[in-house]
Short mmCIF file of C-alpha atoms in Angstrom, two decimals:
data_model
loop_
_atom_site.label_atom_id
_atom_site.label_comp_id
_atom_site.label_asym_id
_atom_site.label_seq_id
_atom_site.Cartn_x
_atom_site.Cartn_y
_atom_site.Cartn_z
CA MET A 1 6.38 -13.62 -0.25
CA SER A 2 6.84 -15.23 3.15
CA SER A 3 4.18 -17.21 4.94
CA GLU A 4 3.82 -14.33 7.39
CA ASN A 5 2.77 -12.06 4.54
CA VAL A 6 0.23 -14.61 3.32
CA GLN A 7 -1.55 -14.38 6.69
CA THR A 8 -2.35 -10.71 6.08
CA LYS A 9 -6.14 -10.35 5.73
CA TRP A 10 -5.92 -8.48 2.43
CA GLY A 11 -9.70 -8.15 1.89
CA GLN A 12 -10.09 -6.37 5.24
CA PHE A 13 -6.82 -4.46 4.88
CA ILE A 14 -7.72 -3.00 1.46
CA SER A 15 -11.03 -1.70 2.85
CA LEU A 16 -9.08 -0.08 5.69
CA ILE A 17 -6.47 1.67 3.53
CA ILE A 18 -9.27 3.57 1.75
CA VAL A 19 -9.52 5.50 5.05
CA PHE A 20 -5.77 6.27 4.93
CA PHE A 21 -6.27 7.57 1.38
CA PHE A 22 -8.97 9.99 2.61
CA TRP A 23 -6.71 11.45 5.31
CA GLY A 24 -4.14 12.25 2.65
CA PHE A 25 -6.68 13.60 0.18
CA VAL A 26 -8.13 16.13 2.64
CA GLY A 27 -4.69 17.03 4.05
CA SER A 28 -3.45 18.27 0.66
CA ALA A 29 -6.83 19.86 -0.17
CA ASN A 30 -6.15 22.23 2.76
CA ASP A 31 -3.07 23.54 0.93
CA ILE A 32 -5.21 24.51 -2.08
CA LEU A 33 -7.83 26.12 0.19
CA ILE A 34 -5.27 28.29 2.06
CA PRO A 35 -4.35 30.58 -0.90
CA VAL A 36 -7.98 30.54 -2.13
CA PHE A 37 -9.37 31.67 1.25
CA LYS A 38 -6.52 34.18 1.62
CA LYS A 39 -7.58 35.90 -1.61
CA VAL A 40 -11.38 35.61 -1.27
CA PHE A 41 -11.51 36.73 2.38
CA THR A 42 -8.52 39.16 2.13
CA LEU A 43 -6.63 37.43 4.95
CA SER A 44 -3.10 38.00 6.24
CA GLN A 45 -0.75 35.00 5.91
CA VAL A 46 -1.07 34.12 9.60
CA GLN A 47 -4.90 34.28 9.34
CA SER A 48 -4.82 31.96 6.31
CA GLN A 49 -2.84 29.45 8.41
CA LEU A 50 -5.91 29.07 10.66
CA VAL A 51 -7.01 26.52 8.03
CA ALA A 52 -4.15 24.23 9.17
CA TRP A 53 -4.84 25.17 12.81
CA ALA A 54 -8.54 24.19 12.65
CA PHE A 55 -7.72 20.85 11.02
CA TYR A 56 -4.82 19.76 13.25
CA ALA A 57 -6.22 21.16 16.50
CA ALA A 58 -9.17 18.81 15.90
CA TYR A 59 -6.79 15.84 16.17
CA PHE A 60 -5.63 17.10 19.55
CA VAL A 61 -9.16 17.77 20.84
CA GLY A 62 -10.42 14.43 19.48
CA SER A 63 -7.55 12.53 21.14
CA ILE A 64 -8.18 14.25 24.49
CA ILE A 65 -11.92 13.46 24.35
CA PHE A 66 -11.20 9.84 23.38
CA PHE A 67 -8.65 9.55 26.21
CA LEU A 68 -11.07 10.99 28.82
CA VAL A 69 -13.91 8.73 27.66
CA SER A 70 -11.56 5.71 27.79
CA LEU A 71 -10.94 6.37 31.50
CA LYS A 72 -14.65 5.56 32.08
CA MET A 73 -15.06 2.81 29.47
CA ASP A 74 -13.03 1.14 26.73
CA VAL A 75 -14.66 2.48 23.55
CA LEU A 76 -13.19 -0.20 21.27
CA GLN A 77 -14.30 -3.01 23.59
CA LYS A 78 -17.83 -1.58 23.91
CA PHE A 79 -18.50 -0.66 20.29
CA GLY A 80 -15.81 -2.56 18.36
CA TYR A 81 -13.49 -1.40 15.57
CA LYS A 82 -16.11 -1.25 12.82
CA LYS A 83 -18.70 0.89 14.63
CA THR A 84 -16.08 3.27 16.05
CA LEU A 85 -14.44 3.68 12.64
CA SER A 86 -17.83 4.18 10.97
CA ALA A 87 -18.75 6.84 13.55
CA GLY A 88 -15.52 8.70 12.74
CA LEU A 89 -16.27 8.52 9.00
CA LEU A 90 -19.83 9.81 9.49
CA LEU A 91 -18.55 12.72 11.60
CA SER A 92 -16.15 13.62 8.76
CA ALA A 93 -19.10 13.40 6.34
CA VAL A 94 -21.01 15.95 8.46
CA GLY A 95 -17.96 18.23 8.32
CA SER A 96 -17.76 17.89 4.52
CA PHE A 97 -21.43 18.82 4.11
CA LEU A 98 -20.93 21.89 6.35
CA PHE A 99 -18.84 23.33 3.48
CA ILE A 100 -22.11 23.92 1.59
CA PRO A 101 -23.70 26.45 4.03
CA ALA A 102 -20.19 27.88 4.68
CA ALA A 103 -19.81 28.66 0.96
CA THR A 104 -23.38 30.00 0.69
CA MET A 105 -22.86 32.32 3.68
CA GLU A 106 -19.29 33.17 2.54
CA SER A 107 -18.15 32.77 6.14
CA PHE A 108 -14.49 32.00 6.93
CA PRO A 109 -15.26 30.99 10.57
CA PHE A 110 -17.92 28.58 9.24
CA PHE A 111 -15.34 27.02 6.88
CA LEU A 112 -12.98 26.58 9.84
CA THR A 113 -15.79 24.89 11.82
CA ALA A 114 -16.42 22.54 8.89
CA LEU A 115 -12.71 21.65 8.66
CA PHE A 116 -12.50 21.16 12.44
CA THR A 117 -15.44 18.71 12.24
CA VAL A 118 -13.75 16.74 9.42
CA GLY A 119 -10.55 16.63 11.51
CA LEU A 120 -12.47 15.49 14.61
CA GLY A 121 -13.77 12.51 12.63
CA PHE A 122 -10.23 11.82 11.41
CA SER A 123 -8.88 11.75 14.98
CA ILE A 124 -11.30 8.90 15.82
CA GLN A 125 -10.33 7.10 12.59
CA GLN A 126 -6.59 7.50 13.38
CA ILE A 127 -6.94 6.07 16.89
CA VAL A 128 -8.73 2.99 15.51
CA ALA A 129 -7.04 2.46 12.14
CA ASN A 130 -3.36 2.51 13.17
CA PRO A 131 -3.55 -0.41 15.65
CA LEU A 132 -6.08 -2.17 13.40
CA ALA A 133 -3.64 -2.15 10.45
CA ILE A 134 -1.02 -3.78 12.68
CA LYS A 135 -3.47 -6.46 13.87
CA MET A 136 -4.69 -7.49 10.38
CA GLY A 137 -2.33 -10.43 10.11
CA SER A 138 0.92 -11.62 11.64
CA PRO A 139 2.39 -9.27 14.29
CA ALA A 140 5.78 -9.67 12.58
CA THR A 141 4.49 -7.87 9.47
CA GLY A 142 2.41 -5.26 11.35
CA ALA A 143 4.90 -2.40 10.91
CA HIS A 144 5.14 -3.20 7.18
CA ARG A 145 1.35 -2.92 6.82
CA LEU A 146 1.45 0.47 8.52
CA THR A 147 4.22 1.62 6.13
CA LEU A 148 2.15 0.37 3.19
CA ALA A 149 -0.91 2.23 4.51
CA GLY A 150 1.27 5.34 4.86
CA GLY A 151 2.22 5.00 1.19
CA ILE A 152 -1.48 4.96 0.23
CA ASN A 153 -2.01 8.02 2.46
CA SER A 154 0.74 9.83 0.51
CA PHE A 155 -0.86 8.81 -2.80
CA GLY A 156 -4.04 10.54 -1.55
CA THR A 157 -2.12 13.73 -0.72
CA THR A 158 -0.43 13.73 -4.13
CA ILE A 159 -3.54 13.46 -6.28
CA GLY A 160 -5.82 15.34 -3.85
CA ALA A 161 -4.14 18.66 -4.66
CA ILE A 162 -4.41 18.03 -8.40
CA LEU A 163 -8.08 16.92 -8.34
CA LEU A 164 -9.20 19.83 -6.16
CA GLY A 165 -7.16 22.18 -8.38
CA ILE A 166 -9.09 20.88 -11.42
CA ALA A 167 -12.42 21.16 -9.54
CA LEU A 168 -11.77 24.80 -8.56
CA PHE A 169 -9.90 26.13 -11.58
CA GLY A 170 -10.59 23.71 -14.44
CA MET A 171 -7.74 22.48 -16.64
CA GLY A 172 -5.89 23.28 -19.84
CA ASP A 173 -7.41 26.01 -22.03
CA ASN A 174 -10.60 26.05 -19.95
CA LYS A 175 -8.76 27.25 -16.83
CA ASN A 176 -10.42 30.05 -14.93
CA THR A 177 -8.44 32.33 -12.63
CA THR A 178 -11.49 33.92 -11.00
CA LEU A 179 -12.27 32.36 -7.65
CA SER A 180 -15.75 31.44 -6.54
CA LEU A 181 -16.64 29.80 -3.24
CA GLU A 182 -19.54 28.11 -5.07
CA ASP A 183 -16.95 25.91 -6.81
CA ILE A 184 -15.91 24.47 -3.44
CA LYS A 185 -19.36 22.93 -2.83
CA LEU A 186 -19.31 20.05 -5.33
CA PRO A 187 -15.92 18.49 -4.34
CA PHE A 188 -16.97 18.43 -0.69
CA ILE A 189 -20.45 17.05 -1.46
CA ILE A 190 -18.71 14.19 -3.31
CA LEU A 191 -16.25 13.75 -0.43
CA GLY A 192 -19.09 13.67 2.14
CA LEU A 193 -20.96 11.02 0.13
CA ALA A 194 -17.74 8.99 -0.20
CA PHE A 195 -17.29 9.06 3.60
CA ILE A 196 -20.84 7.71 4.03
CA VAL A 197 -20.31 4.94 1.44
CA VAL A 198 -17.08 3.82 3.14
CA ALA A 199 -18.77 3.97 6.59
CA VAL A 200 -21.57 1.68 5.36
CA PHE A 201 -19.02 -0.58 3.64
CA MET A 202 -16.99 -0.77 6.87
CA ASN A 203 -20.05 -1.71 8.89
CA PHE A 204 -20.73 -4.70 6.64
CA SER A 205 -17.08 -5.73 6.23
CA LYS A 206 -15.55 -8.76 7.94
CA ILE A 207 -13.21 -6.73 10.16
CA GLU A 208 -12.96 -8.56 13.48
CA ASP A 209 -13.37 -6.74 16.76
CA PRO A 210 -10.70 -6.82 19.46
CA GLU A 211 -10.49 -9.94 21.55
CA LYS A 212 -12.07 -9.58 24.96
CA GLU A 213 -8.86 -10.63 26.72
CA GLU A 214 -7.46 -7.18 25.90
CA VAL A 215 -9.75 -5.75 28.58
CA GLU A 216 -7.42 -7.16 31.23
CA VAL A 217 -4.46 -5.36 29.68
CA VAL A 218 -6.39 -2.08 29.83
CA LYS A 219 -7.29 -2.62 33.49
CA THR A 220 -3.73 -3.34 34.61
CA ALA A 221 -2.39 -0.35 32.67
CA HIS A 222 -4.13 2.09 35.04
CA GLU A 223 -1.20 1.93 37.42
CA LYS A 224 0.77 5.15 38.01
CA PHE A 225 2.49 6.32 34.86
CA ASN A 226 4.75 9.37 34.91
CA ILE A 227 5.84 10.77 31.54
CA LEU A 228 8.85 12.44 33.22
CA ASP A 229 10.28 8.99 34.00
CA TYR A 230 10.79 8.44 30.25
CA PRO A 231 12.90 11.14 28.55
CA GLN A 232 12.65 9.21 25.26
CA LEU A 233 8.87 9.73 25.43
CA TYR A 234 8.60 13.43 26.35
CA LEU A 235 11.41 14.35 23.93
CA GLY A 236 9.64 12.12 21.37
CA MET A 237 6.32 13.94 21.98
CA LEU A 238 8.14 17.19 21.18
CA GLY A 239 9.62 15.35 18.17
CA ILE A 240 6.15 14.41 16.81
CA PHE A 241 4.90 17.98 17.47
CA ILE A 242 7.84 19.45 15.53
CA TYR A 243 7.77 16.74 12.82
CA VAL A 244 4.09 17.28 11.92
CA GLY A 245 4.48 21.05 12.27
CA THR A 246 7.51 21.08 9.95
CA GLU A 247 5.77 18.82 7.41
CA VAL A 248 2.70 21.09 7.30
CA THR A 249 4.42 24.50 7.55
CA ILE A 250 6.74 23.95 4.55
CA ILE A 251 3.77 23.44 2.21
CA SER A 252 1.18 25.67 3.94
CA ASN A 253 3.40 28.72 3.42
CA LEU A 254 4.76 27.69 0.00
CA PRO A 255 1.92 29.40 -1.96
CA ALA A 256 2.81 32.67 -0.20
CA LEU A 257 6.52 32.19 -1.05
CA LEU A 258 5.82 31.40 -4.71
CA HIS A 259 3.44 34.38 -4.86
CA THR A 260 6.32 36.80 -4.07
CA THR A 261 7.91 38.69 -6.99
CA GLU A 262 11.24 37.07 -6.03
CA PHE A 263 9.81 33.59 -6.71
CA GLY A 264 7.90 34.41 -9.90
CA ASN A 265 4.50 35.65 -8.65
CA VAL A 266 2.81 32.24 -9.07
CA LEU A 267 -0.98 32.66 -8.81
CA GLU A 268 -3.51 30.46 -6.95
CA ASP A 269 -4.61 28.56 -10.08
CA ALA A 270 -1.00 27.46 -10.79
CA ILE A 271 -0.07 26.28 -7.30
CA ALA A 272 -1.45 22.68 -7.45
CA PRO A 273 1.58 21.10 -9.26
CA PHE A 274 3.96 22.34 -6.54
CA ILE A 275 1.68 21.04 -3.76
CA ALA A 276 1.49 17.68 -5.60
CA LEU A 277 5.29 17.56 -5.91
CA TYR A 278 5.74 18.23 -2.19
CA TRP A 279 3.26 15.61 -1.01
CA GLY A 280 4.53 13.36 -3.81
CA SER A 281 7.99 13.66 -2.23
CA LEU A 282 6.58 12.09 0.94
CA MET A 283 5.03 9.37 -1.26
CA ILE A 284 8.42 8.73 -2.93
CA GLY A 285 10.05 8.33 0.49
CA ARG A 286 7.36 6.07 1.91
CA TRP A 287 7.15 3.85 -1.16
CA ASN A 288 10.93 3.53 -0.97
CA GLY A 289 10.62 2.63 2.74
CA GLY A 290 7.88 0.10 1.96
CA VAL A 291 10.12 -1.97 -0.33
CA ASN A 292 11.08 -4.18 2.64
CA VAL A 293 7.47 -5.44 2.88
CA PHE A 294 8.48 -7.87 0.16
CA ASN A 295 10.77 -10.79 0.93
CA THR A 296 13.41 -10.33 -1.79
CA SER A 297 17.14 -10.88 -2.24
CA ASN A 298 19.57 -8.04 -1.43
CA LEU A 299 20.16 -7.39 -5.13
CA VAL A 300 16.43 -7.11 -5.93
CA ASN A 301 15.86 -5.02 -2.81
CA THR A 302 18.61 -2.58 -3.84
CA ALA A 303 17.22 -2.35 -7.38
CA LEU A 304 13.71 -1.66 -6.02
CA LYS A 305 15.09 1.19 -3.88
CA PHE A 306 15.81 2.98 -7.17
CA ILE A 307 12.91 1.67 -9.30
CA VAL A 308 10.09 2.40 -6.81
CA PRO A 309 11.00 6.11 -6.27
CA ALA A 310 11.28 6.46 -10.08
CA LEU A 311 7.76 5.00 -10.45
CA ALA A 312 6.43 7.32 -7.71
CA PHE A 313 7.98 10.34 -9.46
CA GLY A 314 6.35 9.09 -12.69
CA VAL A 315 2.94 9.10 -10.90
CA ILE A 316 3.46 12.76 -9.88
CA ILE A 317 4.49 13.82 -13.41
CA GLY A 318 1.72 11.74 -15.02
CA ALA A 319 -1.01 13.18 -12.77
CA ASN A 320 0.16 16.72 -13.54
CA ILE A 321 0.32 16.08 -17.29
CA PHE A 322 -3.23 14.65 -17.09
CA ALA A 323 -4.30 17.94 -15.47
CA ALA A 324 -2.55 19.83 -18.32
CA HIS A 325 0.03 21.44 -16.01
CA ASP A 326 3.43 22.50 -17.35
CA VAL A 327 5.92 20.53 -15.25
CA SER A 328 9.04 20.95 -17.41
CA SER A 329 10.77 22.69 -14.48
CA PHE A 330 10.30 19.49 -12.38
CA TYR A 331 12.68 17.38 -14.50
CA ILE A 332 15.65 18.55 -12.42
CA TYR A 333 14.07 17.09 -9.24
CA PRO A 334 15.50 13.53 -9.59
CA ILE A 335 18.81 15.02 -8.35
CA TRP A 336 17.18 15.47 -4.93
CA ILE A 337 15.55 12.02 -5.13
CA LEU A 338 18.97 10.37 -5.73
CA LEU A 339 20.38 12.28 -2.75
CA PHE A 340 17.50 11.00 -0.60
CA ILE A 341 18.10 7.39 -1.75
CA ALA A 342 21.82 7.70 -0.88
CA VAL A 343 21.03 8.97 2.64
CA SER A 344 18.45 6.20 3.19
CA PHE A 345 21.09 3.55 2.33
CA VAL A 346 23.47 5.03 4.92
CA GLY A 347 20.69 5.13 7.57
CA GLY A 348 19.74 1.50 6.96
CA LYS A 349 17.30 0.02 9.49
CA ASN A 350 18.66 1.97 12.46
CA ALA A 351 15.87 4.31 13.62
CA GLY A 352 18.16 6.75 15.48
CA LYS A 353 20.78 6.96 12.73
CA THR A 354 18.10 7.36 10.02
CA LEU A 355 16.39 10.16 11.95
CA MET A 356 19.69 11.96 12.63
CA LEU A 357 20.85 11.76 8.99
CA PHE A 358 17.48 12.85 7.60
CA GLY A 359 17.33 15.72 10.13
CA ILE A 360 20.78 16.95 9.06
CA SER A 361 19.86 16.54 5.36
CA GLY A 362 16.62 18.52 5.80
CA LEU A 363 18.53 21.21 7.71
CA LEU A 364 21.01 21.54 4.81
CA MET A 365 18.17 21.71 2.27
CA MET A 366 16.52 24.58 4.20
CA ILE A 367 19.87 26.47 4.46
CA LEU A 368 20.48 26.06 0.71
CA GLY A 369 16.89 27.18 -0.01
CA LEU A 370 17.57 30.35 1.99
CA VAL A 371 20.94 31.22 0.43
CA TRP A 372 20.75 29.84 -3.14
CA PRO A 373 20.85 32.84 -5.52
CA ASN A 374 18.47 31.37 -8.16
CA PRO A 375 14.84 31.14 -6.90
CA GLU A 376 14.03 28.61 -9.67
CA ILE A 377 16.38 26.17 -7.91
CA ALA A 378 15.86 27.44 -4.32
CA LYS A 379 12.18 26.40 -4.29
CA PHE A 380 13.15 22.77 -4.94
CA PHE A 381 15.41 22.77 -1.87
CA PHE A 382 12.36 23.72 0.23
CA ILE A 383 10.08 21.19 -1.54
CA SER A 384 12.70 18.42 -1.01
CA GLY A 385 12.02 18.79 2.72
CA GLY A 386 9.15 16.38 1.98
CA LEU A 387 11.62 13.66 0.95
CA PHE A 388 13.61 13.91 4.17
CA LEU A 389 10.50 14.07 6.37
CA SER A 390 8.85 11.11 4.62
CA ILE A 391 10.03 8.27 6.86
CA MET A 392 10.58 10.19 10.10
CA TRP A 393 7.21 9.34 11.72
CA PRO A 394 7.92 5.61 12.30
CA SER A 395 11.50 6.40 13.41
CA ILE A 396 10.32 8.93 16.04
CA PHE A 397 7.47 6.65 17.18
CA ASP A 398 9.84 3.68 17.40
CA LEU A 399 12.35 5.56 19.58
CA ALA A 400 9.72 7.27 21.76
CA ILE A 401 7.97 4.05 22.87
CA ALA A 402 11.14 1.95 23.29
CA GLY A 403 11.26 0.39 26.76
CA LEU A 404 7.74 1.47 27.78
CA GLY A 405 6.33 -2.05 28.02
CA LYS A 406 2.73 -2.12 29.29
CA ASN A 407 2.54 1.70 29.05
CA THR A 408 3.06 1.62 25.27
CA GLY A 409 -0.67 2.19 24.58
CA LYS A 410 -0.84 5.30 26.76
CA ALA A 411 2.41 6.60 25.28
CA SER A 412 0.96 6.18 21.77
CA SER A 413 -2.12 8.26 22.62
CA PHE A 414 0.13 11.05 23.97
CA LEU A 415 2.15 10.95 20.75
CA ILE A 416 -1.02 11.17 18.58
CA MET A 417 -2.08 14.27 20.56
CA MET A 418 1.14 15.96 19.42
CA ILE A 419 -0.21 16.10 15.84
CA LEU A 420 -1.32 19.50 17.18
CA GLY A 421 2.07 20.78 15.93
CA GLY A 422 0.55 20.82 12.44
CA GLY A 423 -1.71 23.63 13.59
CA VAL A 424 0.73 25.65 15.71
CA ILE A 425 4.01 25.82 13.75
CA PRO A 426 2.45 27.11 10.46
CA LEU A 427 1.01 30.03 12.51
CA VAL A 428 4.54 30.90 13.67
CA GLN A 429 5.90 30.86 10.11
CA GLY A 430 2.83 32.71 8.81
CA SER A 431 3.38 35.51 11.34
CA ILE A 432 6.97 35.95 10.06
CA CYS A 433 5.63 36.12 6.45
CA ASP A 434 3.34 38.99 7.51
CA PHE A 435 6.40 41.11 8.37
CA ASP A 436 6.54 41.81 4.61
CA ILE A 437 3.47 44.02 5.16
CA SER A 438 4.39 45.60 8.51
CA HIS A 439 8.19 45.81 7.94
CA PRO A 440 8.72 45.97 4.14
CA GLY A 441 12.27 45.65 2.84
CA GLY A 442 12.97 42.13 4.13
CA ILE A 443 16.04 40.90 6.00
CA PHE A 444 19.52 39.84 4.81
CA GLY A 445 18.54 40.90 1.28
CA ILE A 446 15.55 38.50 1.04
CA THR A 447 11.83 38.94 1.78
CA TRP A 448 10.45 38.04 5.21
CA THR A 449 8.34 35.32 3.50
CA HIS A 450 11.55 33.75 2.16
CA PHE A 451 13.32 34.16 5.52
CA SER A 452 10.34 32.48 7.27
CA TYR A 453 11.79 29.12 6.17
CA ILE A 454 14.09 29.47 9.18
CA VAL A 455 11.15 27.81 11.02
CA PRO A 456 11.37 24.39 9.28
CA LEU A 457 15.19 24.76 9.41
CA LEU A 458 15.00 24.81 13.23
CA GLY A 459 12.50 21.92 13.10
CA PHE A 460 14.94 19.71 11.18
CA ALA A 461 17.71 20.69 13.63
CA TYR A 462 15.69 19.34 16.59
CA LEU A 463 14.68 16.16 14.75
CA GLY A 464 18.32 15.45 13.88
CA PHE A 465 19.28 16.07 17.53
CA TYR A 466 16.56 13.66 18.79
CA GLY A 467 17.82 10.97 16.40
CA TYR A 468 21.32 11.41 17.82
CA TYR A 469 20.43 11.81 21.51
CA CYS A 470 17.59 9.30 22.03
CA PRO A 471 19.73 6.16 21.49
CA ILE A 472 22.13 7.55 24.15
CA ILE A 473 19.18 7.86 26.59
CA LEU A 474 18.06 4.30 25.79
CA LYS A 475 21.58 2.95 26.27
CA LYS A 476 21.68 4.49 29.77
CA GLN A 477 18.40 2.61 30.51
CA GLY A 478 20.03 -0.62 29.33
CA ILE A 479 17.93 -0.77 26.14
CA ASN A 480 19.90 -1.85 23.08
CA HIS A 481 17.97 -0.25 20.23
CA VAL A 482 20.05 -0.70 17.10
CA GLU A 483 17.60 -2.46 14.81
CA GLY A 484 14.53 -0.25 15.00
CA GLY A 485 11.53 -2.20 13.73
CA GLY A 486 9.73 0.95 12.64
CA GLY A 487 12.82 2.70 11.34
CA GLY A 488 11.08 3.63 8.13
CA HIS A 489 12.58 0.88 5.97
#
């Protein structure tokens, strides 16, 4: 490991990545709650997608509030990283505890309010934790720390679905298929208490607050800034909106797809392994991308690009076997993982090329999922969307802020606001799924729920286009952006 890596403040960093784990854990828990709420409250598919809407709209609202407050005072300068992060954690704890009266009252709007509150806390945590991860050591290794934190986030999403599945339905022979909202209380009580423990831990940790000299940077950045002057930014904002929306919509609507007769009528209690495999696919991709954190020879690096995804896949299979799930159908999935590894080698460290290739690959996977005659195979084409989305975030971010100089901070806050796509795009796909009720008979010989995967197909098409077109824009501005630092590798 290089001397730069040694400078990383690992004690502080490890306490911070617990927060990243929580984001992932709750994100995948939503995917278990969607089919549960749909059945208990007799919701349409588009109504059930309000779960994703409440959670991701909170990010948007939280970012706007934070932005407006920062025009009057710099929150991080006034309160510091620790207090701001702790406040976000405590707000998420309040949201978790709101699940208790929501379950007692059996109120869907109350559940949405609780989720919105958790998400509001997360938006504060996101704004603080991302730059903090970069600053916990040498600037040269900042992007690597963020990739590593992203890998921990994906680990949270992978096991979150399995643990909540066990909490709600039990495991093995003791599995119950009857749904009770009472069963939701305990996991969220535990989650709320965990938020409080981490908030207290954060407050007493040795995380250093921002240096006061940064105030000057904030003051000078209030000069006129016009988004329309930077096509890489406004097209990148649309890119983040579509990226998060595509990531969320594939999995939010998967329980409805698997519940169709065409796809085997999979019930709510059997959905957790598929959710874990999808989020696990993002973990496989990010762990693969994080290999470059370590200073190794080309030969070792290449070997790790195969070994690390294999280990990540082993984690997914192991967690499911622990929960007594039958995952024998998953053993074909390494075919998709090898395809992903091949594409990542071709993309290399070039952010634009990586994004374009992964966009095209995701587009092909969605087409094959729509036309493949065997549903047992078709579902894996849709799930593999997670692999090709896995390292898009840093590539989009990297391209969108290229050449922005002192306006980089403002540009970042606009990009974070675009997480709103995770709430909007699943509603669009959910409304197409509901055509199965209003217009039975399907389209092109498949159900409307199956056809609804045209939505992520279009999402991948735009992301591939942005990866192709953005470097052309940058070249016209005289910015040579071949080696993208955040290109996902």
